[in-house]
Amino acid sequence: MLQSNFSIKIFLALFLLSSCNKESTKLKENANENNKNIKIINKEAGQYRPPKEFKLVGIRSKLMNSIKHKYKLEIKEIVKGTSGGATLYETLWILNLIKDKKVDNNDITKFLKKIKLILQELKDVKNHYKNNDIWGIGFKDIYSTLLSKNVKSNKLPINQKKKLLKTFLNSLKKDLNPNQRKLIDEIHQEYLGIESIKTESPKDPSIISKFKFNLEASGMLVSILERGILTYRPHWWELTDLFIKDKSGVKAYYEAKNEYQRPIAPISFINKTINIVADNNCVKQILLQSAGPSEGLFRVGEVKENLFHPFMPKNVGRSYGKEWRGRRDVNDKVLFYNKLHSYSQIYNDFIRKKINEWKNNGKLPQVGPRFFDRAKTIVTKIVFGDSEKEMPKEIFEMLDDANTLKNILNKNYKIPEKIMGPVKTYFKNNIRNPKPNSLVELAVKNEEKFYCPYIKRKKCQEDEIMNQIPHWIFPLLKDLFATTPRTLMMICSHPYVLNKLKNELESIDIKNAKDIYNAKYLRACVLEILRLNSTVITMLRRLNKNYSFDLAEKYKYKKNDQFLILTNSVNREIEKFKKPNKFRPDRFIKDPDLEKSHYAIMFGQGPQECPGKEIGIFVVASFIAHYLKAFNYNITTTFDDKQVNTNYIEQMYNPGKIKFMHKNP
């Protein structure tokens, strides 16, 4: 039945378009500056064809054969030469131009729904101007000769052409999402010199669609929480691998964008309405205006507030106003925000020493879980300056206990004292007697920046530092036990990348921290896997006051409304990236500004960009450089005991299923 409906639509498209299209002119090569390299063959040299990247090459013959077998018709009876098929291609191409996204075979059905609207307009126009060849209606004239006074075989006055095209664009605009409608407005003004068209708001999805969307999105969020925002929980990763396909919300993001046809789609999560943000302009507005309530329009979301409350209620990640500013200043000083850390040489030496030591005694990690054990050693050195003992197990028990749904649901939840007692004692001892070259030592040196009253100032400062320490521990742990094996897996699965990285590392002194930090391709490899598998999967924000997003139509929200940014979905936005699901470090080399854009939000952007961004990238880069060097780059890898599929990088790789096979040099 579905195939029959599809064939009928194709038949109608070809028949109507072929009957309308009499003449064709060459497409204006620079019709859209974003499509400069698109090459369309002039009809005089043959039929029009879409560029290969649209993946439509060869589809015409398949469509024709389908119609031929269904209706027992000869192809020439349908297309009357090549113009009908050519115009179908052009229609798809123009629609692609407006949508600014790539077309594959699975999109054709959706595109035909839009073509149906266009065909209806064309049919009405044709019936009204029976004997007039009004302008060929091949769409190729839209951006080149449509408004020219010298268009042959076109009898309509110029104003009538504008009006006609305005009607056509209006019909198309009703079926597009807000971002696409905004682009239509730009086309109106740029090419037609007419005002934007007001359109009806998109209809809400059906109750069944809403329920399904809400159920899938909520399941995705629960899986993200339970498998470990603060720690690594292997059993929950196993359950996620079995039951959750949308591991980081990419499917939810595009359902909000395409099916809801809205830039922001609401879901109900733990009795709260949370709005999924599916528009980059909205993402940008939220991130640029995020800070404390006295400084920013958006503050941290309620779910994150509850997550952090039991073990670090005064952390910078859940703070506002003067307290936020003081805590942010200390974190910037401790973590050396946006620059190479002053202790980077010490950390690089320690990582190199440990990798060689683990290699010699057979403890160098070869599977994901072992990376977690080795990460504890390195993070203990960085945060506490202790190279002999690892931090106590109660710290990891604290993170695991906080990383649960029961914590989110209960604002007054408390972690048991048998866990928190030893953690507080360990923190206090390190603050009162900080070891050299540790993050804690730097915090003590900058403690006067905390917003503390004069009375009991010392106790307040100690308490402030204790509340920042966990936020140094768990991100560095995730960088080392998750990002590091994922990056290594990608590098070793792409021979070209491995060879290029080897040439770069062989040309520098990897014992020198500055050389590691300045290795552009190494950094690009780390950024690219973070783009694809960010350890910060969600960003939650809440409004401080009523606000309307500035889009093609206004979307109004009230104070305390919640917003969810799905980081990995934004990082894979097809509006921005060519082949977004492939591992291509070169994209960060070719476009140096990409790292600072709002399509690369692995560490956030704006006032609340992660202050530990540079130290996190550095420790991963250092580990990778010394790990590869230890085996002279002779390493193979598997994921879930299978070769990695390099044509599609999964939404989220379970680090526990990554394995490496070493070949001794």
Short mmCIF file of N, CA and C in Angstrom, two decimals, residues 27-40 51 53-54 93 96-97 100 191:
data_model
loop_
_atom_site.label_atom_id
_atom_site.label_comp_id
_atom_site.label_asym_id
_atom_site.label_seq_id
_atom_site.Cartn_x
_atom_site.Cartn_y
_atom_site.Cartn_z
N LEU A 27 20.95 27.46 -14.61
CA LEU A 27 20.84 27.98 -13.23
C LEU A 27 21.95 28.97 -12.96
N LYS A 28 21.59 29.99 -12.26
CA LYS A 28 22.61 30.96 -11.87
C LYS A 28 23.59 30.28 -10.92
N GLU A 29 24.88 30.29 -11.31
CA GLU A 29 25.86 29.49 -10.58
C GLU A 29 26.00 29.91 -9.13
N ASN A 30 25.84 31.20 -8.89
CA ASN A 30 25.97 31.65 -7.50
C ASN A 30 24.62 31.93 -6.87
N ALA A 31 23.62 31.07 -7.16
CA ALA A 31 22.26 31.28 -6.63
C ALA A 31 22.26 31.40 -5.12
N ASN A 32 23.10 30.64 -4.49
CA ASN A 32 23.16 30.69 -3.03
C ASN A 32 24.60 30.51 -2.63
N GLU A 33 25.13 31.46 -1.86
CA GLU A 33 26.57 31.42 -1.56
C GLU A 33 26.96 30.17 -0.79
N ASN A 34 25.98 29.52 -0.13
CA ASN A 34 26.27 28.28 0.57
C ASN A 34 26.33 27.09 -0.37
N ASN A 35 25.95 27.31 -1.65
CA ASN A 35 25.95 26.23 -2.63
C ASN A 35 26.81 26.59 -3.83
N LYS A 36 27.91 27.29 -3.58
CA LYS A 36 28.79 27.77 -4.64
C LYS A 36 29.29 26.65 -5.54
N ASN A 37 29.57 25.51 -4.92
CA ASN A 37 30.23 24.45 -5.68
C ASN A 37 29.27 23.49 -6.37
N ILE A 38 27.95 23.77 -6.23
CA ILE A 38 26.98 22.88 -6.85
C ILE A 38 27.01 23.08 -8.36
N LYS A 39 27.08 22.01 -9.09
CA LYS A 39 27.13 22.09 -10.55
C LYS A 39 25.88 21.44 -11.13
N ILE A 40 25.09 22.22 -11.87
CA ILE A 40 23.91 21.70 -12.52
C ILE A 40 24.16 21.73 -14.03
N PRO A 51 23.65 17.46 -7.59
CA PRO A 51 25.02 17.11 -7.24
C PRO A 51 25.08 15.77 -6.52
N GLU A 53 26.48 14.76 -3.89
CA GLU A 53 26.37 14.68 -2.44
C GLU A 53 24.93 14.56 -1.97
N PHE A 54 23.95 14.84 -2.87
CA PHE A 54 22.56 14.71 -2.48
C PHE A 54 22.10 13.25 -2.53
N TRP A 93 15.96 19.87 -5.60
CA TRP A 93 17.15 20.69 -5.33
C TRP A 93 16.78 22.02 -4.70
N ASN A 96 15.75 21.56 -1.26
CA ASN A 96 16.95 21.37 -0.46
C ASN A 96 17.63 22.71 -0.18
N LEU A 97 17.65 23.58 -1.18
CA LEU A 97 18.26 24.89 -1.02
C LEU A 97 17.57 25.66 0.10
N ASP A 100 18.22 23.84 3.34
CA ASP A 100 19.65 23.81 3.66
C ASP A 100 20.04 22.52 4.36
N TYR A 191 15.35 38.54 -2.73
CA TYR A 191 15.13 38.32 -4.16
C TYR A 191 13.87 39.02 -4.69
#
